[in-house]
PDB file of C-alpha atoms in Angstrom:
ATOM      1  CA  ASN A  40       9.294 -10.951  15.074  1.00 64.00           C
ATOM      2  CA  ALA A  41       8.995 -12.081  11.666  1.00 78.00           C
ATOM      3  CA  GLY A  42       6.270  -9.648  11.334  1.00 94.00           C
ATOM      4  CA  VAL A  43       4.444 -10.543   7.393  1.00 97.00           C
ATOM      5  CA  THR A  44       5.994 -13.342   5.635  1.00 97.00           C
ATOM      6  CA  GLN A  45       5.352 -14.074   1.756  1.00 98.00           C
ATOM      7  CA  THR A  46       6.623 -16.714  -0.477  1.00 97.00           C
ATOM      8  CA  PRO A  47       7.591 -17.446  -2.807  1.00 97.00           C
ATOM      9  CA  LYS A  48       9.935 -14.492  -3.958  1.00 97.00           C
ATOM     10  CA  PHE A  49       9.424 -14.791  -7.438  1.00 97.00           C
ATOM     11  CA  GLN A  50       7.481 -16.947  -9.541  1.00 97.00           C
ATOM     12  CA  VAL A  51       7.175 -17.875 -13.429  1.00 97.00           C
ATOM     13  CA  LEU A  52       3.951 -19.410 -14.375  1.00 97.00           C
ATOM     14  CA  LYS A  53       3.022 -20.735 -17.631  1.00 98.00           C
ATOM     15  CA  THR A  54      -0.977 -19.300 -18.795  1.00 98.00           C
ATOM     16  CA  GLY A  55      -3.802 -21.810 -17.429  1.00 97.00           C
ATOM     17  CA  GLN A  56      -1.351 -23.025 -14.662  1.00 97.00           C
ATOM     18  CA  SER A  57      -2.483 -22.645 -11.180  1.00 96.00           C
ATOM     19  CA  MET A  58      -1.035 -21.469  -7.730  1.00 96.00           C
ATOM     20  CA  THR A  59      -1.343 -19.813  -4.370  1.00 98.00           C
ATOM     21  CA  LEU A  60       0.745 -17.443  -2.846  1.00 98.00           C
ATOM     22  CA  GLN A  61       1.531 -17.590   0.708  1.00 98.00           C
ATOM     23  CA  CYS A  62       0.991 -14.981   3.273  1.00 98.00           C
ATOM     24  CA  ALA A  63       1.477 -15.412   6.984  1.00 98.00           C
ATOM     25  CA  GLN A  64       1.515 -12.962  10.064  1.00 97.00           C
ATOM     26  CA  ASP A  65       2.756 -13.695  13.511  1.00 95.00           C
ATOM     27  CA  MET A  66       1.437 -10.315  15.338  1.00 93.00           C
ATOM     28  CA  ASN A  67      -1.986 -11.585  15.882  1.00 92.00           C
ATOM     29  CA  HIS A  68      -3.532  -9.168  13.340  1.00 93.00           C
ATOM     30  CA  GLU A  69      -7.412  -9.505  12.412  1.00 92.00           C
ATOM     31  CA  TYR A  70      -7.106  -8.031   9.464  1.00 93.00           C
ATOM     32  CA  MET A  71      -5.445  -8.893   6.559  1.00 96.00           C
ATOM     33  CA  SER A  72      -5.504  -8.027   2.633  1.00 96.00           C
ATOM     34  CA  TRP A  73      -4.187  -8.676  -0.781  1.00 98.00           C
ATOM     35  CA  TYR A  74      -2.827  -6.553  -3.010  1.00 98.00           C
ATOM     36  CA  ARG A  75      -1.327  -6.345  -6.600  1.00 98.00           C
ATOM     37  CA  GLN A  76       0.781  -3.483  -7.735  1.00 97.00           C
ATOM     38  CA  ASP A  77       1.542  -2.829 -11.452  1.00 94.00           C
ATOM     39  CA  PRO A  78       3.416   0.189 -13.025  1.00 88.00           C
ATOM     40  CA  GLY A  79       1.550   3.559 -12.760  1.00 83.00           C
ATOM     41  CA  MET A  80      -1.168   1.834 -11.111  1.00 86.00           C
ATOM     42  CA  GLY A  81      -0.256   1.859  -7.265  1.00 90.00           C
ATOM     43  CA  LEU A  82      -1.206  -0.675  -5.201  1.00 95.00           C
ATOM     44  CA  ARG A  83      -5.081  -1.947  -5.743  1.00 95.00           C
ATOM     45  CA  LEU A  84      -7.088  -4.347  -3.453  1.00 96.00           C
ATOM     46  CA  ILE A  85      -7.380  -7.929  -4.333  1.00 97.00           C
ATOM     47  CA  HIS A  86      -9.207  -9.617  -1.469  1.00 97.00           C
ATOM     48  CA  TYR A  87      -9.563  -8.858   2.272  1.00 95.00           C
ATOM     49  CA  SER A  88     -10.126 -10.238   5.249  1.00 95.00           C
ATOM     50  CA  VAL A  89     -11.370  -9.048   8.583  1.00 91.00           C
ATOM     51  CA  GLY A  90     -10.683 -12.069  11.036  1.00 92.00           C
ATOM     52  CA  ALA A  91     -11.161 -16.035  10.571  1.00 93.00           C
ATOM     53  CA  GLY A  92     -13.840 -17.180   8.193  1.00 95.00           C
ATOM     54  CA  ILE A  93     -14.668 -14.056   6.856  1.00 95.00           C
ATOM     55  CA  THR A  94     -13.362 -12.573   3.429  1.00 96.00           C
ATOM     56  CA  ASP A  95     -14.564 -10.057   0.881  1.00 95.00           C
ATOM     57  CA  GLN A  96     -12.961  -8.937  -2.745  1.00 96.00           C
ATOM     58  CA  GLY A  97     -11.560  -5.806  -3.138  1.00 94.00           C
ATOM     59  CA  GLU A  98     -11.065  -3.939  -6.294  1.00 93.00           C
ATOM     60  CA  VAL A  99      -9.812  -6.332  -8.697  1.00 96.00           C
ATOM     61  CA  PRO A 100     -10.950  -9.913  -7.395  1.00 97.00           C
ATOM     62  CA  ASN A 101     -11.281 -11.724 -10.424  1.00 96.00           C
ATOM     63  CA  GLY A 102      -9.096 -14.906 -11.230  1.00 96.00           C
ATOM     64  CA  TYR A 103      -8.354 -14.600  -7.004  1.00 98.00           C
ATOM     65  CA  ASN A 104      -9.793 -16.667  -4.676  1.00 97.00           C
ATOM     66  CA  VAL A 105      -8.835 -16.704  -1.246  1.00 98.00           C
ATOM     67  CA  SER A 106      -9.475 -18.408   2.269  1.00 96.00           C
ATOM     68  CA  ARG A 107      -8.559 -17.232   5.970  1.00 97.00           C
ATOM     69  CA  SER A 108      -9.079 -20.030   8.274  1.00 97.00           C
ATOM     70  CA  THR A 109      -6.711 -19.624  10.722  1.00 96.00           C
ATOM     71  CA  THR A 110      -5.759 -15.659  12.078  1.00 95.00           C
ATOM     72  CA  GLU A 111      -1.959 -16.351  10.979  1.00 97.00           C
ATOM     73  CA  ASP A 112      -2.365 -17.606   7.537  1.00 97.00           C
ATOM     74  CA  PHE A 113      -4.044 -15.530   3.999  1.00 98.00           C
ATOM     75  CA  PRO A 114      -3.225 -17.676   1.350  1.00 98.00           C
ATOM     76  CA  LEU A 115      -3.819 -16.354  -2.254  1.00 98.00           C
ATOM     77  CA  ARG A 116      -5.263 -18.603  -5.298  1.00 98.00           C
ATOM     78  CA  LEU A 117      -4.696 -18.150  -8.752  1.00 97.00           C
ATOM     79  CA  LEU A 118      -6.899 -20.171 -10.363  1.00 92.00           C
ATOM     80  CA  SER A 119      -6.040 -20.510 -14.297  1.00 96.00           C
ATOM     81  CA  ALA A 120      -2.812 -18.027 -14.653  1.00 97.00           C
ATOM     82  CA  ALA A 121      -3.200 -15.130 -17.467  1.00 97.00           C
ATOM     83  CA  PRO A 122      -0.214 -13.042 -18.436  1.00 97.00           C
ATOM     84  CA  SER A 123      -2.627  -9.786 -17.269  1.00 97.00           C
ATOM     85  CA  GLN A 124      -2.017 -10.677 -13.809  1.00 98.00           C
ATOM     86  CA  THR A 125       1.935 -10.993 -14.033  1.00 98.00           C
ATOM     87  CA  SER A 126       2.560  -8.012 -11.491  1.00 98.00           C
ATOM     88  CA  VAL A 127       4.038  -8.009  -7.860  1.00 98.00           C
ATOM     89  CA  TYR A 128       2.021  -9.219  -4.869  1.00 98.00           C
ATOM     90  CA  PHE A 129       1.851  -7.675  -1.788  1.00 98.00           C
ATOM     91  CA  CYS A 130       0.136  -8.974   1.496  1.00 98.00           C
ATOM     92  CA  ALA A 131      -0.687  -6.813   4.593  1.00 97.00           C
ATOM     93  CA  SER A 132      -2.052  -7.006   7.818  1.00 96.00           C
ATOM     94  CA  ARG A 133      -3.638  -4.542  10.444  1.00 93.00           C
ATOM     95  CA  PRO A 134      -4.234  -4.780  13.998  1.00 86.00           C
ATOM     96  CA  PRO A 135      -7.576  -4.687  15.062  1.00 75.00           C
ATOM     97  CA  THR A 136      -7.724  -1.343  16.552  1.00 70.00           C
ATOM     98  CA  GLY A 137      -9.534   0.967  14.367  1.00 63.00           C
ATOM     99  CA  ASN A 138      -7.837   2.685  10.925  1.00 67.00           C
ATOM    100  CA  THR A 139      -4.269   1.782  12.026  1.00 84.00           C
ATOM    101  CA  GLU A 140      -1.001   1.234   9.834  1.00 91.00           C
ATOM    102  CA  ALA A 141      -0.859  -1.880   7.550  1.00 94.00           C
ATOM    103  CA  PHE A 142       2.550  -3.951   7.917  1.00 96.00           C
ATOM    104  CA  PHE A 143       3.590  -5.089   4.437  1.00 98.00           C
ATOM    105  CA  GLY A 144       5.524  -8.475   3.300  1.00 98.00           C
ATOM    106  CA  GLN A 145       8.257  -8.163   0.855  1.00 97.00           C
ATOM    107  CA  GLY A 146       6.372  -9.219  -1.540  1.00 97.00           C
ATOM    108  CA  THR A 147       5.784 -11.643  -4.463  1.00 98.00           C
ATOM    109  CA  ARG A 148       6.606 -11.151  -8.098  1.00 97.00           C
ATOM    110  CA  LEU A 149       4.774 -13.103 -10.706  1.00 98.00           C
ATOM    111  CA  THR A 150       5.690 -13.871 -14.179  1.00 97.00           C
ATOM    112  CA  VAL A 151       2.797 -15.257 -16.885  1.00 98.00           C
ATOM    113  CA  VAL A 152       4.313 -16.681 -19.872  1.00 97.00           C
TER     114      VAL A 152
ATOM    115  CA  GLY B 131     -16.457   3.900  -5.180  1.00 65.00           C
ATOM    116  CA  GLN B 132     -13.906   5.917  -3.454  1.00 67.00           C
ATOM    117  CA  GLN B 133     -10.849   7.289  -5.676  1.00 87.00           C
ATOM    118  CA  VAL B 134      -7.594   8.802  -4.336  1.00 93.00           C
ATOM    119  CA  MET B 135      -5.665  11.040  -6.883  1.00 95.00           C
ATOM    120  CA  GLN B 136      -2.266  11.275  -6.413  1.00 97.00           C
ATOM    121  CA  ILE B 137      -0.062  13.978  -8.190  1.00 96.00           C
ATOM    122  CA  PRO B 138       2.504  14.755  -9.814  1.00 97.00           C
ATOM    123  CA  GLN B 139       3.416  10.730 -10.806  1.00 95.00           C
ATOM    124  CA  TYR B 140       7.082  11.214 -11.070  1.00 96.00           C
ATOM    125  CA  GLN B 141       9.388  13.965  -9.925  1.00 97.00           C
ATOM    126  CA  HIS B 142      13.401  14.543 -10.747  1.00 98.00           C
ATOM    127  CA  VAL B 143      15.324  17.106  -8.195  1.00 98.00           C
ATOM    128  CA  GLN B 144      18.123  17.790  -7.519  1.00 98.00           C
ATOM    129  CA  GLU B 145      19.556  17.100  -3.858  1.00 98.00           C
ATOM    130  CA  GLY B 146      18.894  20.039  -1.659  1.00 98.00           C
ATOM    131  CA  GLU B 147      15.665  20.998  -2.986  1.00 98.00           C
ATOM    132  CA  ASP B 148      12.741  20.343  -1.960  1.00 98.00           C
ATOM    133  CA  PHE B 149       9.972  18.253  -2.687  1.00 98.00           C
ATOM    134  CA  THR B 150       6.110  18.172  -2.762  1.00 98.00           C
ATOM    135  CA  THR B 151       3.437  15.379  -3.177  1.00 98.00           C
ATOM    136  CA  TYR B 152      -0.472  16.115  -3.582  1.00 98.00           C
ATOM    137  CA  CYS B 153      -3.232  13.573  -2.458  1.00 97.00           C
ATOM    138  CA  ASN B 154      -6.905  14.323  -3.390  1.00 97.00           C
ATOM    139  CA  SER B 155      -9.755  11.995  -2.557  1.00 95.00           C
ATOM    140  CA  SER B 156     -13.369  11.870  -4.344  1.00 90.00           C
ATOM    141  CA  THR B 157     -14.653  11.742  -0.823  1.00 92.00           C
ATOM    142  CA  THR B 158     -14.415  12.748   2.901  1.00 94.00           C
ATOM    143  CA  LEU B 159     -11.871  10.590   4.573  1.00 94.00           C
ATOM    144  CA  SER B 160     -11.695   9.280   7.846  1.00 92.00           C
ATOM    145  CA  ASN B 161      -7.987   9.545   8.032  1.00 93.00           C
ATOM    146  CA  ILE B 162      -5.242   9.341   5.549  1.00 96.00           C
ATOM    147  CA  GLN B 163      -1.344   7.535   6.160  1.00 96.00           C
ATOM    148  CA  TRP B 164       1.463   7.848   4.374  1.00 98.00           C
ATOM    149  CA  TYR B 165       3.993   5.110   3.420  1.00 98.00           C
ATOM    150  CA  LYS B 166       7.477   5.070   1.596  1.00 98.00           C
ATOM    151  CA  GLN B 167       8.414   2.208  -0.923  1.00 98.00           C
ATOM    152  CA  ARG B 168      12.055   2.275  -1.547  1.00 97.00           C
ATOM    153  CA  PRO B 169      12.779   0.523  -5.326  1.00 94.00           C
ATOM    154  CA  GLY B 170      12.591  -2.994  -5.283  1.00 94.00           C
ATOM    155  CA  GLY B 171      11.330  -3.147  -1.736  1.00 96.00           C
ATOM    156  CA  HIS B 172       7.852  -3.241  -0.094  1.00 97.00           C
ATOM    157  CA  PRO B 173       5.672   0.132   1.408  1.00 98.00           C
ATOM    158  CA  VAL B 174       6.607   1.100   5.109  1.00 97.00           C
ATOM    159  CA  PHE B 175       4.181   3.161   6.911  1.00 97.00           C
ATOM    160  CA  LEU B 176       4.909   6.913   8.079  1.00 97.00           C
ATOM    161  CA  ILE B 177       2.486   8.365   9.973  1.00 97.00           C
ATOM    162  CA  GLN B 178      -1.443   9.101   9.780  1.00 95.00           C
ATOM    163  CA  LEU B 179      -3.069  12.006  10.007  1.00 96.00           C
ATOM    164  CA  VAL B 180      -6.867  12.011  11.620  1.00 94.00           C
ATOM    165  CA  LYS B 181      -8.112  15.103  12.409  1.00 95.00           C
ATOM    166  CA  SER B 182      -9.036  18.465   9.996  1.00 96.00           C
ATOM    167  CA  GLY B 183      -5.982  20.660   9.272  1.00 97.00           C
ATOM    168  CA  GLU B 184      -3.808  18.327  11.300  1.00 97.00           C
ATOM    169  CA  VAL B 185       0.112  18.782  10.638  1.00 98.00           C
ATOM    170  CA  LYS B 186       2.422  16.653  11.468  1.00 98.00           C
ATOM    171  CA  LYS B 187       6.239  16.552  11.499  1.00 98.00           C
ATOM    172  CA  GLN B 188       8.770  13.615  10.860  1.00 97.00           C
ATOM    173  CA  LYS B 189      12.795  15.312  10.305  1.00 97.00           C
ATOM    174  CA  ARG B 190      12.718  16.955   7.387  1.00 98.00           C
ATOM    175  CA  LEU B 191       9.290  15.476   6.299  1.00 98.00           C
ATOM    176  CA  THR B 192       5.918  17.598   6.898  1.00 98.00           C
ATOM    177  CA  PHE B 193       2.847  16.368   6.248  1.00 98.00           C
ATOM    178  CA  GLN B 194      -1.196  17.858   6.322  1.00 98.00           C
ATOM    179  CA  PHE B 195      -4.190  17.190   5.894  1.00 98.00           C
ATOM    180  CA  GLY B 196      -6.435  19.006   4.686  1.00 97.00           C
ATOM    181  CA  GLU B 197      -9.509  21.109   6.452  1.00 96.00           C
ATOM    182  CA  ALA B 198     -12.458  19.440   4.371  1.00 96.00           C
ATOM    183  CA  LYS B 199     -10.340  15.635   5.208  1.00 96.00           C
ATOM    184  CA  LYS B 200     -10.473  15.462   1.518  1.00 96.00           C
ATOM    185  CA  ASN B 201      -6.981  16.302   0.757  1.00 97.00           C
ATOM    186  CA  SER B 202      -3.100  15.561   1.997  1.00 98.00           C
ATOM    187  CA  SER B 203       0.301  16.503   1.255  1.00 98.00           C
ATOM    188  CA  LEU B 204       3.679  15.573   2.114  1.00 98.00           C
ATOM    189  CA  HIS B 205       6.521  17.848   1.552  1.00 98.00           C
ATOM    190  CA  ILE B 206      10.309  17.039   1.676  1.00 98.00           C
ATOM    191  CA  THR B 207      12.825  19.570   2.882  1.00 98.00           C
ATOM    192  CA  ALA B 208      16.313  19.797   1.141  1.00 98.00           C
ATOM    193  CA  THR B 209      15.999  16.193  -0.532  1.00 98.00           C
ATOM    194  CA  GLN B 210      18.886  13.683   0.274  1.00 98.00           C
ATOM    195  CA  THR B 211      19.614  10.374  -1.905  1.00 97.00           C
ATOM    196  CA  THR B 212      17.953   8.635   0.812  1.00 97.00           C
ATOM    197  CA  ASP B 213      14.643  10.008  -0.150  1.00 98.00           C
ATOM    198  CA  VAL B 214      14.431   8.036  -2.922  1.00 98.00           C
ATOM    199  CA  GLY B 215      11.844   5.811  -3.498  1.00 97.00           C
ATOM    200  CA  THR B 216       7.823   6.175  -4.377  1.00 97.00           C
ATOM    201  CA  TYR B 217       5.521   7.545  -1.723  1.00 98.00           C
ATOM    202  CA  PHE B 218       1.912   6.900  -1.567  1.00 97.00           C
ATOM    203  CA  CYS B 219      -1.380   8.055   0.187  1.00 97.00           C
ATOM    204  CA  ALA B 220      -3.991   5.962   1.615  1.00 96.00           C
ATOM    205  CA  GLY B 221      -7.158   7.054   2.738  1.00 93.00           C
ATOM    206  CA  THR B 222      -9.973   5.348   4.663  1.00 90.00           C
ATOM    207  CA  LYS B 223     -13.858   6.291   4.870  1.00 85.00           C
ATOM    208  CA  PHE B 224     -15.335   5.029   8.060  1.00 79.00           C
ATOM    209  CA  SER B 225     -13.783   5.716  11.095  1.00 71.00           C
ATOM    210  CA  GLY B 226     -14.100   1.959  12.134  1.00 70.00           C
ATOM    211  CA  TYR B 227     -12.107  -0.630  10.508  1.00 73.00           C
ATOM    212  CA  SER B 228     -12.006  -0.077   6.775  1.00 79.00           C
ATOM    213  CA  THR B 229     -10.135  -1.038   3.994  1.00 88.00           C
ATOM    214  CA  LEU B 230      -7.186   1.558   2.426  1.00 91.00           C
ATOM    215  CA  THR B 231      -7.595   2.922  -0.928  1.00 93.00           C
ATOM    216  CA  PHE B 232      -3.953   4.052  -2.140  1.00 95.00           C
ATOM    217  CA  GLY B 233      -3.256   6.526  -4.391  1.00 95.00           C
ATOM    218  CA  LYS B 234      -1.233   5.449  -7.435  1.00 95.00           C
ATOM    219  CA  GLY B 235       2.157   7.060  -5.861  1.00 96.00           C
ATOM    220  CA  THR B 236       4.690  10.162  -6.867  1.00 97.00           C
ATOM    221  CA  MET B 237       8.268   8.442  -7.363  1.00 97.00           C
ATOM    222  CA  LEU B 238      10.674  10.779  -6.171  1.00 98.00           C
ATOM    223  CA  LEU B 239      14.277  10.567  -7.514  1.00 97.00           C
ATOM    224  CA  VAL B 240      17.425  12.587  -6.248  1.00 97.00           C
ATOM    225  CA  SER B 241      20.441  13.490  -8.067  1.00 96.00           C
ATOM    226  CA  PRO B 242      23.709  14.172  -5.851  1.00 93.00           C
TER     227      PRO B 242
END
């Protein structure tokens, strides 16, 4: 059982480039989220989804797009990368049984130069 | 919006000393969760507290949820070097599914 898998683990982008961070879970979890982690800022919610076809914005959504075409996958797209998007990105999933624990992926460390 | 404050931001202790981190919410919470993140790792769930005044223990770790369900604490007795990491609290606002709002975390360093 792989849990939550994120790819890539590391990425360097030039300003203005676009890319997609991949997230997949094999636990049949309905709820999936993307967070970014910056020093001293904790985990901030970017976008989340409560099921296939449903997404919503979190605390810091600007510059990011998401889609949820299947239960398993929840990709995060950076439309035009900026240095302010240099961060560690975590994907998390939760079972659809109320407020239960979140399972995190290993993270993607993104640097925008 | 909902805010979750966590203090201290950083603490350095000698092995064997106790450690406590505190979490305060600007609004009443439905439940609160605690996570641990080792250096270079990802957050890992430790525990969830749901009831007002609830206290739970995991070996040397004691978790409390305040009577008003607006604050929580994590206390580690006799720290070990394996306790090194950042501890996050995360609250949910509603009893049904709602998003997790994380505190900024407390980084714990333990010297042998």
